[in-house]
Amino acid sequence: MATKRKTGSPRTRLRPVLVVAVTTVMVNLAVWLIGLAANADYRVGMGGQAITITPVHVVLTTLVALALGGLAFTLTRRWGPAASRWLAVAGGTVGVLSASTPIMQAEAEPVTTVALATMHILTGAIWFVALWRANASEPAWTRW
């Protein structure tokens, strides 16, 4: 027997998304500020040119990553909680693997590299925890 899932109002469904987005942005901005206090200059090489990563870059790239993940979640959620769990693992993995991008920037200072890599890892970790917990109330037989 299939059970209907309560979806709630659009406002109720939007609240967790906003909490994850605001939390992730605030955590990444805190890491940016900690890096700045540790004398990170946030200059990275991009296509032969150096650019300086600003808080605007941090906010925009964090929100774009979460929006892409949210789109993937929207497209796969009809497949059930197991799909969400796999998406949680995939998003966490992408966060960890994408941390290698700042590490491979030979032109960036070590403090800058560590701060930027930390932002990637934390974004992936927050994504993983948020999706994993979103399905915590699902029946055990639907997991994995």
CSV table of N, CA and C in Angstrom, one decimal:
chain,number,residue,atom,x,y,z
A,1,MET,N,0.8,-1.2,0.0
A,1,MET,CA,0.0,0.0,0.0
A,1,MET,C,0.9,1.2,0.0
A,2,ALA,N,0.7,2.1,-0.9
A,2,ALA,CA,1.5,3.3,-1.0
A,2,ALA,C,0.9,4.4,-0.1
A,3,THR,N,1.8,5.1,0.5
A,3,THR,CA,1.3,6.2,1.4
A,3,THR,C,1.6,7.5,0.7
A,4,LYS,N,0.7,8.4,0.9
A,4,LYS,CA,0.9,9.8,0.3
A,4,LYS,C,1.9,10.5,1.2
A,5,ARG,N,2.7,11.2,0.6
A,5,ARG,CA,3.7,12.1,1.3
A,5,ARG,C,3.1,13.5,1.4
A,6,LYS,N,3.1,14.0,2.6
A,6,LYS,CA,2.7,15.4,2.8
A,6,LYS,C,3.7,16.3,2.3
A,7,THR,N,3.3,17.2,1.5
A,7,THR,CA,4.2,18.1,0.9
A,7,THR,C,4.2,19.5,1.6
A,8,GLY,N,3.1,19.9,2.2
A,8,GLY,CA,3.1,21.1,2.9
A,8,GLY,C,2.9,22.3,1.9
A,9,SER,N,2.8,23.5,2.5
A,9,SER,CA,2.7,24.7,1.6
A,9,SER,C,4.0,25.0,1.0
A,10,PRO,N,4.0,25.8,-0.1
A,10,PRO,CA,5.3,26.2,-0.7
A,10,PRO,C,6.2,26.9,0.3
A,11,ARG,N,5.6,27.6,1.2
A,11,ARG,CA,6.4,28.3,2.2
A,11,ARG,C,7.1,27.3,3.1
A,12,THR,N,6.4,26.3,3.5
A,12,THR,CA,7.0,25.2,4.4
A,12,THR,C,8.1,24.5,3.6
A,13,ARG,N,7.9,24.2,2.4
A,13,ARG,CA,8.9,23.5,1.6
A,13,ARG,C,10.1,24.3,1.3
A,14,LEU,N,9.9,25.6,1.2
A,14,LEU,CA,11.0,26.5,0.9
A,14,LEU,C,11.9,26.8,2.1
A,15,ARG,N,11.4,26.7,3.3
A,15,ARG,CA,12.2,27.0,4.5
A,15,ARG,C,13.5,26.2,4.6
A,16,PRO,N,13.5,24.9,4.5
A,16,PRO,CA,14.7,24.1,4.6
A,16,PRO,C,15.7,24.5,3.5
A,17,VAL,N,15.3,24.9,2.3
A,17,VAL,CA,16.2,25.3,1.2
A,17,VAL,C,16.8,26.6,1.6
A,18,LEU,N,16.1,27.5,2.2
A,18,LEU,CA,16.6,28.8,2.6
A,18,LEU,C,17.6,28.6,3.7
A,19,VAL,N,17.3,27.8,4.7
A,19,VAL,CA,18.2,27.5,5.8
A,19,VAL,C,19.5,27.0,5.3
A,20,VAL,N,19.5,26.0,4.4
A,20,VAL,CA,20.7,25.4,3.9
A,20,VAL,C,21.5,26.5,3.1
A,21,ALA,N,20.8,27.3,2.3
A,21,ALA,CA,21.5,28.3,1.5
A,21,ALA,C,22.1,29.4,2.4
A,22,VAL,N,21.4,29.9,3.3
A,22,VAL,CA,21.9,30.9,4.2
A,22,VAL,C,23.0,30.3,5.1
A,23,THR,N,22.9,29.1,5.6
A,23,THR,CA,23.9,28.5,6.4
A,23,THR,C,25.2,28.3,5.7
A,24,THR,N,25.1,27.8,4.4
A,24,THR,CA,26.3,27.6,3.6
A,24,THR,C,27.0,28.9,3.3
A,25,VAL,N,26.2,29.9,2.9
A,25,VAL,CA,26.8,31.2,2.6
A,25,VAL,C,27.5,31.8,3.8
A,26,MET,N,26.9,31.7,4.9
A,26,MET,CA,27.4,32.3,6.1
A,26,MET,C,28.7,31.5,6.5
A,27,VAL,N,28.7,30.2,6.5
A,27,VAL,CA,29.9,29.4,6.8
A,27,VAL,C,31.0,29.8,5.8
A,28,ASN,N,30.7,29.9,4.5
A,28,ASN,CA,31.8,30.2,3.6
A,28,ASN,C,32.3,31.6,3.8
A,29,LEU,N,31.5,32.5,4.1
A,29,LEU,CA,31.9,33.9,4.3
A,29,LEU,C,32.8,33.9,5.6
A,30,ALA,N,32.4,33.2,6.6
A,30,ALA,CA,33.2,33.1,7.8
A,30,ALA,C,34.6,32.5,7.5
A,31,VAL,N,34.7,31.5,6.7
A,31,VAL,CA,36.0,30.9,6.3
A,31,VAL,C,36.8,32.0,5.5
A,32,TRP,N,36.1,32.7,4.6
A,32,TRP,CA,36.8,33.8,3.9
A,32,TRP,C,37.4,34.8,4.8
A,33,LEU,N,36.6,35.2,5.8
A,33,LEU,CA,37.1,36.2,6.8
A,33,LEU,C,38.2,35.7,7.7
A,34,ILE,N,38.2,34.4,8.0
A,34,ILE,CA,39.3,33.8,8.8
A,34,ILE,C,40.5,33.8,7.9
A,35,GLY,N,40.4,33.4,6.6
A,35,GLY,CA,41.5,33.5,5.7
A,35,GLY,C,42.1,34.9,5.6
A,36,LEU,N,41.2,35.8,5.5
A,36,LEU,CA,41.7,37.2,5.4
A,36,LEU,C,42.4,37.6,6.7
A,37,ALA,N,42.0,37.2,7.8
A,37,ALA,CA,42.7,37.5,9.1
A,37,ALA,C,44.0,36.8,9.1
A,38,ALA,N,44.1,35.6,8.4
A,38,ALA,CA,45.4,34.9,8.3
A,38,ALA,C,46.3,35.4,7.1
A,39,ASN,N,45.9,36.5,6.6
A,39,ASN,CA,46.7,37.2,5.5
A,39,ASN,C,46.6,36.5,4.2
A,40,ALA,N,45.4,35.9,3.9
A,40,ALA,CA,45.2,35.4,2.6
A,40,ALA,C,44.9,36.5,1.6
A,41,ASP,N,45.5,36.5,0.5
A,41,ASP,CA,45.2,37.6,-0.5
A,41,ASP,C,44.2,37.3,-1.5
A,42,TYR,N,43.8,36.0,-1.5
A,42,TYR,CA,42.7,35.5,-2.4
A,42,TYR,C,42.9,35.8,-3.9
A,43,ARG,N,44.2,35.9,-4.3
A,43,ARG,CA,44.5,36.1,-5.7
A,43,ARG,C,44.8,34.7,-6.3
A,44,VAL,N,44.0,34.4,-7.3
A,44,VAL,CA,44.2,33.1,-7.9
A,44,VAL,C,44.4,33.3,-9.4
A,45,GLY,N,45.1,32.4,-10.1
A,45,GLY,CA,45.3,32.4,-11.5
A,45,GLY,C,44.1,31.8,-12.2
A,46,MET,N,43.6,32.5,-13.2
A,46,MET,CA,42.5,32.0,-14.0
A,46,MET,C,42.8,32.3,-15.5
A,47,GLY,N,43.2,31.3,-16.2
A,47,GLY,CA,43.5,31.5,-17.6
A,47,GLY,C,44.6,32.4,-17.9
A,48,GLY,N,45.7,32.4,-17.1
A,48,GLY,CA,46.8,33.3,-17.3
A,48,GLY,C,46.7,34.6,-16.6
A,49,GLN,N,45.5,35.0,-16.1
A,49,GLN,CA,45.3,36.2,-15.4
A,49,GLN,C,44.9,35.9,-14.0
A,50,ALA,N,45.4,36.8,-13.1
A,50,ALA,CA,45.1,36.7,-11.7
A,50,ALA,C,43.8,37.5,-11.3
A,51,ILE,N,42.9,36.9,-10.6
A,51,ILE,CA,41.8,37.6,-10.1
A,51,ILE,C,41.8,37.5,-8.6
A,52,THR,N,41.1,38.4,-7.9
A,52,THR,CA,41.0,38.4,-6.5
A,52,THR,C,39.5,37.9,-6.1
A,53,ILE,N,39.5,36.8,-5.3
A,53,ILE,CA,38.2,36.3,-4.9
A,53,ILE,C,37.7,37.2,-3.8
A,54,THR,N,36.5,37.8,-4.0
A,54,THR,CA,35.8,38.7,-3.1
A,54,THR,C,34.6,38.0,-2.4
A,55,PRO,N,34.1,38.6,-1.4
A,55,PRO,CA,32.9,38.0,-0.8
A,55,PRO,C,31.7,37.8,-1.8
A,56,VAL,N,31.7,38.7,-2.8
A,56,VAL,CA,30.6,38.5,-3.8
A,56,VAL,C,30.8,37.2,-4.6
A,57,HIS,N,32.1,36.9,-4.9
A,57,HIS,CA,32.4,35.6,-5.6
A,57,HIS,C,32.0,34.5,-4.7
A,58,VAL,N,32.3,34.6,-3.4
A,58,VAL,CA,32.0,33.5,-2.5
A,58,VAL,C,30.5,33.2,-2.5
A,59,VAL,N,29.7,34.3,-2.3
A,59,VAL,CA,28.2,34.2,-2.2
A,59,VAL,C,27.7,33.6,-3.5
A,60,LEU,N,28.1,34.2,-4.7
A,60,LEU,CA,27.5,33.8,-5.9
A,60,LEU,C,27.9,32.3,-6.3
A,61,THR,N,29.1,31.9,-6.1
A,61,THR,CA,29.5,30.5,-6.4
A,61,THR,C,28.8,29.5,-5.5
A,62,THR,N,28.7,29.9,-4.2
A,62,THR,CA,28.0,29.0,-3.3
A,62,THR,C,26.5,28.9,-3.7
A,63,LEU,N,25.9,30.0,-4.0
A,63,LEU,CA,24.4,29.9,-4.4
A,63,LEU,C,24.3,29.1,-5.8
A,64,VAL,N,25.2,29.3,-6.7
A,64,VAL,CA,25.1,28.6,-8.0
A,64,VAL,C,25.2,27.1,-7.8
A,65,ALA,N,26.2,26.7,-6.9
A,65,ALA,CA,26.4,25.3,-6.7
A,65,ALA,C,25.2,24.7,-6.0
A,66,LEU,N,24.6,25.4,-5.0
A,66,LEU,CA,23.4,24.9,-4.4
A,66,LEU,C,22.2,24.9,-5.3
A,67,ALA,N,22.1,25.9,-6.2
A,67,ALA,CA,21.0,25.9,-7.2
A,67,ALA,C,21.1,24.7,-8.1
A,68,LEU,N,22.3,24.4,-8.6
A,68,LEU,CA,22.5,23.2,-9.5
A,68,LEU,C,22.1,21.9,-8.7
A,69,GLY,N,22.6,21.9,-7.5
A,69,GLY,CA,22.2,20.7,-6.7
A,69,GLY,C,20.7,20.6,-6.4
A,70,GLY,N,20.1,21.8,-6.2
A,70,GLY,CA,18.7,21.8,-6.0
A,70,GLY,C,17.9,21.4,-7.2
A,71,LEU,N,18.4,21.8,-8.4
A,71,LEU,CA,17.8,21.3,-9.6
A,71,LEU,C,17.9,19.8,-9.8
A,72,ALA,N,19.1,19.3,-9.5
A,72,ALA,CA,19.3,17.8,-9.6
A,72,ALA,C,18.3,17.1,-8.6
A,73,PHE,N,18.2,17.7,-7.4
A,73,PHE,CA,17.3,17.1,-6.4
A,73,PHE,C,15.9,17.1,-6.9
A,74,THR,N,15.4,18.2,-7.5
A,74,THR,CA,14.1,18.4,-8.0
A,74,THR,C,13.8,17.3,-9.1
A,75,LEU,N,14.8,17.1,-9.9
A,75,LEU,CA,14.6,16.2,-11.0
A,75,LEU,C,14.6,14.7,-10.6
A,76,THR,N,15.3,14.4,-9.5
A,76,THR,CA,15.5,13.1,-9.1
A,76,THR,C,14.6,12.7,-7.9
A,77,ARG,N,13.9,13.6,-7.2
A,77,ARG,CA,13.2,13.2,-6.0
A,77,ARG,C,12.0,12.3,-6.3
A,78,ARG,N,11.5,12.4,-7.5
A,78,ARG,CA,10.4,11.5,-7.9
A,78,ARG,C,10.8,10.0,-7.8
A,79,TRP,N,12.1,9.7,-7.8
A,79,TRP,CA,12.6,8.4,-7.7
A,79,TRP,C,12.7,7.9,-6.3
A,80,GLY,N,12.3,8.7,-5.4
A,80,GLY,CA,12.3,8.3,-4.0
A,80,GLY,C,13.5,8.7,-3.1
A,81,PRO,N,13.4,8.3,-1.8
A,81,PRO,CA,14.4,8.7,-0.9
A,81,PRO,C,15.8,8.1,-1.2
A,82,ALA,N,15.8,7.0,-1.8
A,82,ALA,CA,17.1,6.4,-2.2
A,82,ALA,C,17.9,7.3,-3.2
A,83,ALA,N,17.2,7.9,-4.1
A,83,ALA,CA,17.8,8.8,-5.1
A,83,ALA,C,18.4,10.0,-4.3
A,84,SER,N,17.6,10.5,-3.3
A,84,SER,CA,18.1,11.7,-2.6
A,84,SER,C,19.4,11.3,-1.8
A,85,ARG,N,19.4,10.1,-1.3
A,85,ARG,CA,20.6,9.7,-0.5
A,85,ARG,C,21.8,9.6,-1.5
A,86,TRP,N,21.6,9.0,-2.7
A,86,TRP,CA,22.7,9.0,-3.6
A,86,TRP,C,23.1,10.4,-4.1
A,87,LEU,N,22.2,11.3,-4.2
A,87,LEU,CA,22.5,12.6,-4.6
A,87,LEU,C,23.2,13.3,-3.4
A,88,ALA,N,22.9,13.0,-2.2
A,88,ALA,CA,23.6,13.5,-1.0
A,88,ALA,C,25.1,13.1,-1.1
A,89,VAL,N,25.3,11.8,-1.4
A,89,VAL,CA,26.7,11.3,-1.5
A,89,VAL,C,27.4,11.9,-2.7
A,90,ALA,N,26.7,12.0,-3.8
A,90,ALA,CA,27.3,12.6,-5.0
A,90,ALA,C,27.7,14.1,-4.7
A,91,GLY,N,26.8,14.9,-4.1
A,91,GLY,CA,27.1,16.3,-3.8
A,91,GLY,C,28.3,16.4,-2.8
A,92,GLY,N,28.3,15.6,-1.8
A,92,GLY,CA,29.4,15.6,-0.9
A,92,GLY,C,30.7,15.3,-1.5
A,93,THR,N,30.7,14.3,-2.4
A,93,THR,CA,31.9,13.9,-3.2
A,93,THR,C,32.4,15.0,-4.1
A,94,VAL,N,31.4,15.6,-4.8
A,94,VAL,CA,31.8,16.7,-5.7
A,94,VAL,C,32.5,17.9,-4.9
A,95,GLY,N,31.9,18.1,-3.7
A,95,GLY,CA,32.5,19.2,-2.8
A,95,GLY,C,34.0,18.8,-2.4
A,96,VAL,N,34.2,17.6,-2.1
A,96,VAL,CA,35.5,17.1,-1.7
A,96,VAL,C,36.5,17.1,-2.9
A,97,LEU,N,36.0,16.6,-4.0
A,97,LEU,CA,36.9,16.5,-5.2
A,97,LEU,C,37.1,17.9,-5.8
A,98,SER,N,36.2,18.8,-5.7
A,98,SER,CA,36.4,20.1,-6.3
A,98,SER,C,37.3,20.9,-5.4
A,99,ALA,N,37.6,20.5,-4.2
A,99,ALA,CA,38.6,21.2,-3.4
A,99,ALA,C,40.0,21.1,-4.0
A,100,SER,N,40.2,20.2,-4.9
A,100,SER,CA,41.5,20.0,-5.5
A,100,SER,C,41.7,21.2,-6.5
A,101,THR,N,40.7,21.9,-6.9
A,101,THR,CA,40.9,23.0,-7.9
A,101,THR,C,41.7,24.1,-7.3
A,102,PRO,N,41.4,24.6,-6.1
A,102,PRO,CA,42.2,25.6,-5.5
A,102,PRO,C,43.6,25.1,-5.2
A,103,ILE,N,43.7,23.8,-4.8
A,103,ILE,CA,45.0,23.3,-4.4
A,103,ILE,C,45.9,23.2,-5.6
A,104,MET,N,45.4,23.0,-6.8
A,104,MET,CA,46.2,22.9,-8.0
A,104,MET,C,46.6,24.3,-8.6
A,105,GLN,N,46.0,25.4,-8.0
A,105,GLN,CA,46.4,26.7,-8.4
A,105,GLN,C,47.8,27.0,-7.9
A,106,ALA,N,48.8,26.8,-8.6
A,106,ALA,CA,50.2,27.0,-8.2
A,106,ALA,C,50.5,28.4,-7.9
A,107,GLU,N,49.7,29.3,-8.5
A,107,GLU,CA,50.0,30.8,-8.3
A,107,GLU,C,49.4,31.3,-7.1
A,108,ALA,N,48.5,30.6,-6.4
A,108,ALA,CA,47.9,31.1,-5.2
A,108,ALA,C,48.7,30.8,-4.0
A,109,GLU,N,48.6,31.7,-3.0
A,109,GLU,CA,49.3,31.5,-1.7
A,109,GLU,C,48.7,30.2,-1.0
A,110,PRO,N,49.5,29.6,-0.1
A,110,PRO,CA,49.0,28.5,0.7
A,110,PRO,C,47.8,28.8,1.5
A,111,VAL,N,47.8,30.0,2.2
A,111,VAL,CA,46.7,30.4,3.0
A,111,VAL,C,45.4,30.5,2.2
A,112,THR,N,45.5,31.1,1.0
A,112,THR,CA,44.4,31.3,0.1
A,112,THR,C,43.9,29.9,-0.4
A,113,THR,N,44.8,29.0,-0.7
A,113,THR,CA,44.5,27.7,-1.2
A,113,THR,C,43.7,26.9,-0.1
A,114,VAL,N,44.2,27.0,1.1
A,114,VAL,CA,43.5,26.3,2.2
A,114,VAL,C,42.1,26.8,2.5
A,115,ALA,N,42.0,28.1,2.5
A,115,ALA,CA,40.7,28.7,2.7
A,115,ALA,C,39.7,28.4,1.6
A,116,LEU,N,40.1,28.4,0.4
A,116,LEU,CA,39.2,28.1,-0.7
A,116,LEU,C,38.9,26.6,-0.8
A,117,ALA,N,39.8,25.8,-0.5
A,117,ALA,CA,39.6,24.3,-0.5
A,117,ALA,C,38.6,24.0,0.7
A,118,THR,N,38.8,24.7,1.8
A,118,THR,CA,37.9,24.5,3.0
A,118,THR,C,36.5,24.9,2.6
A,119,MET,N,36.3,25.9,1.9
A,119,MET,CA,34.9,26.3,1.4
A,119,MET,C,34.3,25.2,0.6
A,120,HIS,N,35.0,24.7,-0.3
A,120,HIS,CA,34.5,23.6,-1.2
A,120,HIS,C,34.1,22.4,-0.3
A,121,ILE,N,34.9,22.0,0.6
A,121,ILE,CA,34.6,20.8,1.4
A,121,ILE,C,33.4,21.1,2.3
A,122,LEU,N,33.4,22.3,2.9
A,122,LEU,CA,32.2,22.6,3.8
A,122,LEU,C,30.9,22.7,3.0
A,123,THR,N,31.0,23.2,1.8
A,123,THR,CA,29.7,23.3,1.0
A,123,THR,C,29.2,21.8,0.7
A,124,GLY,N,30.2,21.0,0.3
A,124,GLY,CA,29.8,19.6,0.1
A,124,GLY,C,29.3,18.9,1.3
A,125,ALA,N,29.9,19.2,2.5
A,125,ALA,CA,29.5,18.5,3.7
A,125,ALA,C,28.1,19.0,4.2
A,126,ILE,N,27.8,20.3,4.0
A,126,ILE,CA,26.5,20.8,4.4
A,126,ILE,C,25.4,20.3,3.5
A,127,TRP,N,25.7,20.2,2.2
A,127,TRP,CA,24.8,19.6,1.2
A,127,TRP,C,24.5,18.1,1.6
A,128,PHE,N,25.5,17.4,1.9
A,128,PHE,CA,25.4,16.0,2.3
A,128,PHE,C,24.5,15.8,3.5
A,129,VAL,N,24.8,16.6,4.6
A,129,VAL,CA,24.0,16.5,5.8
A,129,VAL,C,22.6,16.9,5.6
A,130,ALA,N,22.4,18.0,4.9
A,130,ALA,CA,21.0,18.5,4.6
A,130,ALA,C,20.2,17.4,3.9
A,131,LEU,N,20.7,16.9,2.8
A,131,LEU,CA,19.9,15.9,2.1
A,131,LEU,C,19.7,14.6,2.9
A,132,TRP,N,20.8,14.2,3.6
A,132,TRP,CA,20.7,12.9,4.4
A,132,TRP,C,19.6,13.1,5.4
A,133,ARG,N,19.6,14.2,6.1
A,133,ARG,CA,18.7,14.4,7.2
A,133,ARG,C,17.3,14.6,6.7
A,134,ALA,N,17.2,15.2,5.5
A,134,ALA,CA,15.8,15.4,4.9
A,134,ALA,C,15.1,14.1,4.7
A,135,ASN,N,15.8,13.0,4.6
A,135,ASN,CA,15.2,11.7,4.4
A,135,ASN,C,15.2,10.9,5.7
A,136,ALA,N,15.6,11.4,6.8
A,136,ALA,CA,15.7,10.7,8.0
A,136,ALA,C,14.4,10.2,8.5
A,137,SER,N,13.3,10.9,8.2
A,137,SER,CA,12.0,10.4,8.6
A,137,SER,C,11.3,9.4,7.7
A,138,GLU,N,12.0,9.1,6.6
A,138,GLU,CA,11.4,8.1,5.7
A,138,GLU,C,11.5,6.7,6.3
A,139,PRO,N,10.6,5.8,5.9
A,139,PRO,CA,10.6,4.4,6.5
A,139,PRO,C,12.0,3.8,6.1
A,140,ALA,N,12.4,2.9,7.0
A,140,ALA,CA,13.8,2.3,6.8
A,140,ALA,C,13.8,1.5,5.5
A,141,TRP,N,12.7,0.8,5.1
A,141,TRP,CA,12.7,0.0,3.9
A,141,TRP,C,13.0,0.8,2.6
A,142,THR,N,12.8,2.1,2.7
A,142,THR,CA,13.0,2.9,1.5
A,142,THR,C,14.4,3.4,1.3
A,143,ARG,N,15.2,3.2,2.3
A,143,ARG,CA,16.6,3.7,2.3
A,143,ARG,C,17.5,2.7,1.6
A,144,TRP,N,18.3,3.3,0.7
A,144,TRP,CA,19.3,2.5,0.0
A,144,TRP,C,18.6,1.3,-0.7
